[in-house]
Coordinates of C-alpha atoms and ligand atoms in Angstrom, one line a residue:
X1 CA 0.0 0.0 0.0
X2 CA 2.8 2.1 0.8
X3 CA 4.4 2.2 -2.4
X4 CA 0.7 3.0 -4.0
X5 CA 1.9 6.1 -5.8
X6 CA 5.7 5.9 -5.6
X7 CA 5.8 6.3 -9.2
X8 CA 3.6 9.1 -9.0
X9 CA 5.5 11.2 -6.5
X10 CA 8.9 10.3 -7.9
X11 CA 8.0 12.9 -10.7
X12 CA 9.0 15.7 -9.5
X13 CA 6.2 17.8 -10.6
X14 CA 4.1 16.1 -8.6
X15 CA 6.1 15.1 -5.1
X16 CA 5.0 14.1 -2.3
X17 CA 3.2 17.6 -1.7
X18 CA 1.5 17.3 -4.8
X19 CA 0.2 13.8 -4.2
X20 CA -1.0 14.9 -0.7
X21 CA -2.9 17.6 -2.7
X22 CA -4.3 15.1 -4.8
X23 CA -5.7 13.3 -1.9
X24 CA -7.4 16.6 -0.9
X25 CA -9.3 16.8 -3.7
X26 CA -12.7 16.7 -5.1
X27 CA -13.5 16.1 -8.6
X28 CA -17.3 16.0 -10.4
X29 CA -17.1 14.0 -13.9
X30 CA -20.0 14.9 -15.8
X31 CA -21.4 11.6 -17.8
X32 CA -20.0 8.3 -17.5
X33 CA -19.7 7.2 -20.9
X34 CA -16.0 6.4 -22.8
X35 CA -14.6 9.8 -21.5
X36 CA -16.0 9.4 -18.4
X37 CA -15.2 6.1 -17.2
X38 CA -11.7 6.7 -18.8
X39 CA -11.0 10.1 -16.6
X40 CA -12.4 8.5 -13.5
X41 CA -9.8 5.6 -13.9
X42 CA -7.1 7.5 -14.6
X43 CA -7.9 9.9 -11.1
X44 CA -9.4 7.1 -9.0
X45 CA -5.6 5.5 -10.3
X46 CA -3.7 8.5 -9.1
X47 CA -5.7 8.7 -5.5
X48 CA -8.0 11.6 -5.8
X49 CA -9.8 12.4 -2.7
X50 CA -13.5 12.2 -4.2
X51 CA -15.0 11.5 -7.3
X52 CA -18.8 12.3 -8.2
X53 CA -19.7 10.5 -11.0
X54 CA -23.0 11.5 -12.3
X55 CA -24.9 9.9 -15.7
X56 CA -28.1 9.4 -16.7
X57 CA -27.7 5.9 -18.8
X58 CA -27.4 2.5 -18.4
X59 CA -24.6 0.2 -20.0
X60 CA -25.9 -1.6 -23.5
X61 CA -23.2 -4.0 -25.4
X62 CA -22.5 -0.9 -28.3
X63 CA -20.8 0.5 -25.3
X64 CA -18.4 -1.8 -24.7
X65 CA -15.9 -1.3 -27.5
X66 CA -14.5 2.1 -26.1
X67 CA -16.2 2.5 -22.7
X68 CA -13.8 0.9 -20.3
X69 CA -14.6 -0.5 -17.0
X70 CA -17.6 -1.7 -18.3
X71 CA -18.1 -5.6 -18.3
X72 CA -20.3 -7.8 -20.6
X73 CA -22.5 -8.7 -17.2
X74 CA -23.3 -4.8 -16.9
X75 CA -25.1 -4.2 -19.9
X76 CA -26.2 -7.7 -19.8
X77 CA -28.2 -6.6 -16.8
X78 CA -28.6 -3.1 -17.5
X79 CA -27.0 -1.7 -14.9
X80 CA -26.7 1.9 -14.4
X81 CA -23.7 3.7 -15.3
X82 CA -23.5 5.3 -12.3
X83 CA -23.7 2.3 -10.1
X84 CA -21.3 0.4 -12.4
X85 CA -18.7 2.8 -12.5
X86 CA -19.0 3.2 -8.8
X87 CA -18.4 -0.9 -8.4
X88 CA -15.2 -1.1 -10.5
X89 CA -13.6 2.3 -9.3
X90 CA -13.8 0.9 -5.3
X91 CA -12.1 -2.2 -6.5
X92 CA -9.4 -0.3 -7.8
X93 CA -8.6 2.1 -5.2
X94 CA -11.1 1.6 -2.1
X95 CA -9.3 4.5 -0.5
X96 CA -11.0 6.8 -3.1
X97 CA -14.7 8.5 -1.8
X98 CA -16.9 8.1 -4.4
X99 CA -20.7 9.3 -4.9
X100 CA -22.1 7.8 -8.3
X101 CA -25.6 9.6 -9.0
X102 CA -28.0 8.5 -11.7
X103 CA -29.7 12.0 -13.0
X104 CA -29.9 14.1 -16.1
X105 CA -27.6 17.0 -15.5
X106 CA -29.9 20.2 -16.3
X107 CA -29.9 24.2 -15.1
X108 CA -31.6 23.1 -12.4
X109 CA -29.4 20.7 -10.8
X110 CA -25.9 21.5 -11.8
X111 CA -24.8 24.4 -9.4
X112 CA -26.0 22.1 -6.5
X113 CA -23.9 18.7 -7.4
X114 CA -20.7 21.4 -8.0
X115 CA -20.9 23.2 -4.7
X116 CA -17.6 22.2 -2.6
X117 CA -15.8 20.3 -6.1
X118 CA -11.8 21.5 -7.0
X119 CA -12.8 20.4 -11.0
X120 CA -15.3 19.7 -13.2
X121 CA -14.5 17.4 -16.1
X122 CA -17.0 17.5 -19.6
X123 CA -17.4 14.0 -20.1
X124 CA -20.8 14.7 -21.9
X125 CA -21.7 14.2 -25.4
X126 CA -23.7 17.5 -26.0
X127 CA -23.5 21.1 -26.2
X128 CA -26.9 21.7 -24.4
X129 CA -25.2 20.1 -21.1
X130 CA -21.5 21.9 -21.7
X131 CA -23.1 25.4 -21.7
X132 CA -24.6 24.8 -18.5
X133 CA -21.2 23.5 -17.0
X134 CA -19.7 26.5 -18.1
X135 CA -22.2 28.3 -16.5
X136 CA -21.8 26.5 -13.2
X137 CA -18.4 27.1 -13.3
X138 CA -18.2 30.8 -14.0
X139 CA -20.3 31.5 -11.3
X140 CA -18.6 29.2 -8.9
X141 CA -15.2 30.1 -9.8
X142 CA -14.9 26.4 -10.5
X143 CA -12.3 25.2 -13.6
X144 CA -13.8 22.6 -16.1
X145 CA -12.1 20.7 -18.7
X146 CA -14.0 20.3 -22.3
X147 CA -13.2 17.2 -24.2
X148 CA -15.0 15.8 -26.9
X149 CA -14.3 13.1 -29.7
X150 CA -16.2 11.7 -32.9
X151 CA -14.9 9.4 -35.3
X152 CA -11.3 9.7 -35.3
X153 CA -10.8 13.1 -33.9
X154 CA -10.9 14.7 -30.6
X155 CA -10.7 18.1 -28.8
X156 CA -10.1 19.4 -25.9
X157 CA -9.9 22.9 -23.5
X158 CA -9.3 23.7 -20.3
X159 CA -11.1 26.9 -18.8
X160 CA -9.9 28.7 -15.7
X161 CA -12.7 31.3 -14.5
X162 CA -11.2 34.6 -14.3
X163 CA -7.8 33.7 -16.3
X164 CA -8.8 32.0 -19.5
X165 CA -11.5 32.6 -22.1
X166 CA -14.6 30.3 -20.9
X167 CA -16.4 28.0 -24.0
X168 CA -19.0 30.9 -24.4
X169 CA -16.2 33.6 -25.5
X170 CA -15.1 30.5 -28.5
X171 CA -17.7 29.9 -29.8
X172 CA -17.6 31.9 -32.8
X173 CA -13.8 31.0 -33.1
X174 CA -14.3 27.2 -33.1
X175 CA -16.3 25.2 -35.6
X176 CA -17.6 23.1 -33.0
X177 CA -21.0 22.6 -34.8
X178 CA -19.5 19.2 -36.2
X179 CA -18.7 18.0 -33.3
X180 CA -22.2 18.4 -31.4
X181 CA -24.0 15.1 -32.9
X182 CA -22.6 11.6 -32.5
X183 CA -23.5 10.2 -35.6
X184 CA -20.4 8.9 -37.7
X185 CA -19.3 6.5 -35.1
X186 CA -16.2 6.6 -33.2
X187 CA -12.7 4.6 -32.8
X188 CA -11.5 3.8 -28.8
X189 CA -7.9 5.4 -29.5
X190 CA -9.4 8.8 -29.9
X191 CA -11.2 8.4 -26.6
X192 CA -7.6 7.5 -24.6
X193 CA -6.2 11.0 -26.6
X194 CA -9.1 12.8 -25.1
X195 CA -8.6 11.7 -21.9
X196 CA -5.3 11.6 -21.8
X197 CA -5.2 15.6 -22.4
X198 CA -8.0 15.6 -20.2
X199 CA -6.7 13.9 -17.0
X200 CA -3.2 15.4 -17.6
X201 CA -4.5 18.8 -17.3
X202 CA -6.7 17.5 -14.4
X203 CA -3.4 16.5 -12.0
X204 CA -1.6 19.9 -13.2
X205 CA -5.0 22.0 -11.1
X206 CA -5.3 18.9 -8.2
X207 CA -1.8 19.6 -7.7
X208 CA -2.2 23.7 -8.2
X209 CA 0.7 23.7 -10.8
X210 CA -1.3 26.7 -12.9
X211 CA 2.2 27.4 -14.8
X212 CA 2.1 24.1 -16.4
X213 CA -1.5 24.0 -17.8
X214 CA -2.0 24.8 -21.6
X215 CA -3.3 27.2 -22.4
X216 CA -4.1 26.1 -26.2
X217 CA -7.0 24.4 -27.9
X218 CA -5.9 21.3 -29.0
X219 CA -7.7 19.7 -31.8
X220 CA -6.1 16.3 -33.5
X221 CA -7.2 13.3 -36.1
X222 CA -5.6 10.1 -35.3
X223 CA -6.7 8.6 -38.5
X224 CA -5.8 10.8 -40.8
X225 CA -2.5 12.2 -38.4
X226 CA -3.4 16.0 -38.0
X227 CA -2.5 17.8 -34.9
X228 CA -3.0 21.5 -34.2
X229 CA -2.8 23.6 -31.0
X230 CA -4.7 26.8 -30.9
X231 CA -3.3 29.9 -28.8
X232 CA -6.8 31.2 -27.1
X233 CA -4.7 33.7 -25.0
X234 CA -6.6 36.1 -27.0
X235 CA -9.8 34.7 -27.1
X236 CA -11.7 36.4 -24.1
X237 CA -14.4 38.5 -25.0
X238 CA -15.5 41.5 -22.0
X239 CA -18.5 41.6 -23.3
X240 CA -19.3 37.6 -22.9
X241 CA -22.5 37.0 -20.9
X242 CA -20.8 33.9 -19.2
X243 CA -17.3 35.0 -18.1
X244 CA -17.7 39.2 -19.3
X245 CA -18.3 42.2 -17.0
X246 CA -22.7 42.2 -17.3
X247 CA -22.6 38.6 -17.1
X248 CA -25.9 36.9 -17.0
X249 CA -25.3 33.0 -16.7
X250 CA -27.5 32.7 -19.8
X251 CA -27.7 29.0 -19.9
X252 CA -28.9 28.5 -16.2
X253 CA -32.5 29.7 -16.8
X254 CA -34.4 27.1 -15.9
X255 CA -38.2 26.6 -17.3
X256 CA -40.0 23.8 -15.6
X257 CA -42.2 21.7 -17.3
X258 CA -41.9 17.6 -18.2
X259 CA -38.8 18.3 -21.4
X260 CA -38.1 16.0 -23.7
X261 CA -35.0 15.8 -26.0
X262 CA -33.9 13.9 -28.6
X263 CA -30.5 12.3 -27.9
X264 CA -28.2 12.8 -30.7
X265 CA -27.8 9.9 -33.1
X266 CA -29.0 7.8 -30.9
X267 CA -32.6 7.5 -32.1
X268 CA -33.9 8.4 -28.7
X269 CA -36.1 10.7 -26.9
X270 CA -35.3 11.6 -23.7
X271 CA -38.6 12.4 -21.4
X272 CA -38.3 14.1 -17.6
X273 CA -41.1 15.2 -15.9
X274 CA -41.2 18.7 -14.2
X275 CA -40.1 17.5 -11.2
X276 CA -38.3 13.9 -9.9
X277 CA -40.7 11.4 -8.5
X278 CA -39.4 8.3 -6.8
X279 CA -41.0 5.3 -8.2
X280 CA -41.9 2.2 -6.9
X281 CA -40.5 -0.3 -9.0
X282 CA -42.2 -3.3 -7.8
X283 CA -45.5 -1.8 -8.2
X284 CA -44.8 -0.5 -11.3
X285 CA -43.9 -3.3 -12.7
X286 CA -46.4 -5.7 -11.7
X287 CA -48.9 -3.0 -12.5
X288 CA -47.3 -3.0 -16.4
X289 CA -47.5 -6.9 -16.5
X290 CA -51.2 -7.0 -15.5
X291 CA -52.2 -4.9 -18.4
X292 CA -50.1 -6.8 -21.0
X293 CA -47.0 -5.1 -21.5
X294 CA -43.6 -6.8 -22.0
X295 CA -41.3 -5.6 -18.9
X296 CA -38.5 -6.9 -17.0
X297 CA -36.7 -4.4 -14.4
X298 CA -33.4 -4.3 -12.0
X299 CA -33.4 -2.4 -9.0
X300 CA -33.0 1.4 -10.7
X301 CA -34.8 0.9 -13.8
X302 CA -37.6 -0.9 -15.6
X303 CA -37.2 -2.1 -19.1
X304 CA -40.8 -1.7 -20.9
X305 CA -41.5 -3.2 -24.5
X306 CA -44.4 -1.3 -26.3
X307 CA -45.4 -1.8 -29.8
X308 CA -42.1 -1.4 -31.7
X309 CA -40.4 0.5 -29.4
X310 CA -38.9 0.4 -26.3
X311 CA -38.4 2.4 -23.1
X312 CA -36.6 2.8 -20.2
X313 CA -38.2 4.1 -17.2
X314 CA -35.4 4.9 -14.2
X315 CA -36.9 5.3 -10.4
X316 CA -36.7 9.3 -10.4
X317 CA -39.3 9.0 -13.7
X318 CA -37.4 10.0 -16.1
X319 CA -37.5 8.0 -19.4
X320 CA -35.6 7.0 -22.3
X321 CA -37.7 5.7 -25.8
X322 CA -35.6 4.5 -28.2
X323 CA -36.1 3.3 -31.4
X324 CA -38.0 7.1 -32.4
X325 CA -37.1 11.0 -32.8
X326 CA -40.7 12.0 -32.5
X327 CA -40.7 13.8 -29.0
X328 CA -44.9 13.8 -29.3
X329 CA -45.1 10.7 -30.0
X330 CA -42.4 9.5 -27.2
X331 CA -44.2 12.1 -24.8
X332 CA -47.9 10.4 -25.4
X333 CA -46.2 6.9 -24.9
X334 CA -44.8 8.4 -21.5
X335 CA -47.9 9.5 -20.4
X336 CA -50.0 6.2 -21.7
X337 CA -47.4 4.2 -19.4
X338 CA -47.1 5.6 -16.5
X339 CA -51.3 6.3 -15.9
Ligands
LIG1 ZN1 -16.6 33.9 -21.8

């Protein structure tokens, strides 16, 4: 146990102060898909104080070719991300406190989960859900690191509130718009790139080494061996209403109401309702089976057949239809289910 991070401390950037600062520290990984599960290896690995893990899926077999951590037995049983990321981070490093939630990350709930974390990491695979993180950490003076990848190329950014442009002050600089729907596939290499620029930049602020952090945008293609690395020093707009002087937050006003979203590329419609309910599985589930429907569930979720598609109903009532875009039509089958 001792010898745990020698290899860690003997680099002398780090030391045995920095590893100590490491230990002190609290980190909040937003979605626990590929970038997710491979950023919270990579610090539960290193001996971060606390992790929050938070994603709203569970784990199905596309997942396992460049999600890691994630074993054919999870999505065999639909387990939660959350709760199956939570499982094989302890039995790599029990000494690591780790909170695994299963929600949608929304304006509503963000600024509460980041209260009291040293870093937020974007391991999310929209924009709607990054604007809100860089919301959150503007007005918590919190850092976040963006990373993103699609088909063989990746990108990533680290924003410091009050020293670096924030995601809101690039967007007109950055032709992000290809990368906001996950629709031609991805390779796992990209992913470990990602993260690795990720996580790097992650130690550099556990351990407060601010000097060493890039300050670039890096953007690269594995596949077809591009590399490029942006200066953004420049980038910061006063008049930004995220990071600027009349800033306004515009991405944490929150309308309430049930919301449903298609998830991108996915051929799925995402349904909340207007405010979490806490289900009763068992009931629900033998209620379903008396009027006919096709459902099996786990402890966190029940998985309902209906027509062609199918759907996903997790215990806070939020739902997932796949196999449709149609958010009425995915909205009326909703309501039809649960009464
Ligand atoms: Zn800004």
């Amino acid at each position: 146990m001792k010898d745990r991070y020698s290899r860690q401390t003997m680099f002398s950037a780090i030391g045995d102060k920095g590893q100590r600062n490491i230990q002190k520290k609290k980190v909040l990984i937003i979605g626990a898909g590929a970038l997710g599960t491979a950023n919270a290896e990579l610090l539960t690995r290193a001996g971060v104080g606390h992790l929050t893990i938070v994603d709203r899926d569970y784990v199905e077999w596309s997942n396992l070719q460049r999600q890691q951590l994630y074993l054919e037995r999870d999505a065999h049983d639909q387990i939660p991300k959350a709760i199956a990321i939570k499982k094989h981070l302890t039995a790599i490093n029990h000494d690591v406190s780790i909170v695994a939630c299963i929600k949608d990350v929304n304006a509503s709930n963000l600024e509460v989960m980041a209260e009291g974390h040293d870093l937020m990491i974007d391991a999310t695979d929209n924009f709607e859900t990054r604007w809100i993180i860089n919301d959150v950490s503007q007005k918590l003076s919190i850092p976040w690191i963006y990373g993103a990848c699609v088909g063989s190329f990746g990108m990533s950014f680290t924003v410091i509130p009050g020293k670096t442009p924030c995601m809101n002050c690039l967007w007109k600089a950055i032709p992000f718009q290809s990368m906001t729907c996950e629709t031609g596939g991805i390779i796992a290499p990209v992913v470990q790139m990602v993260t690795a620029h990720q996580s790097a930049e992650a130690m550099k602020i556990l351990v407060e080494d601010w000097a060493a952090l890039r300050k670039t945008f890096v953007t690269f293609d594995l596949w077809n061996n591009q590399f490029q690395s942006i200066d953004m020093t420049k980038a910061k707009r006063e008049d930004c209403l995220s990071c600027g002087k009349e800033r306004t937050y515009p991405f944490l006003d929150y309308t309430s109401g049930m919301k449903t979203m298609v998830l991108c590329g996915r051929d799925t419609v995402q349904v909340r309702p207007p405010k979490p309910i806490d289900l009763n599985i068992n009931h629900l589930l033998s209620r379903l089976k008396k009027a006919g429907y096709k459902a099996q569930a786990n402890p966190y979720l029940v998985h309902i057949h209906y027509e062609k598609e199918r759907m996903v109903l997790f215990k806070d009532g939020r739902a997932l239809i796949h196999g449709t875009n149609d958010m009425a039509y995915a909205k009326r089958v909703y309501q039809k289910i649960l009464g």
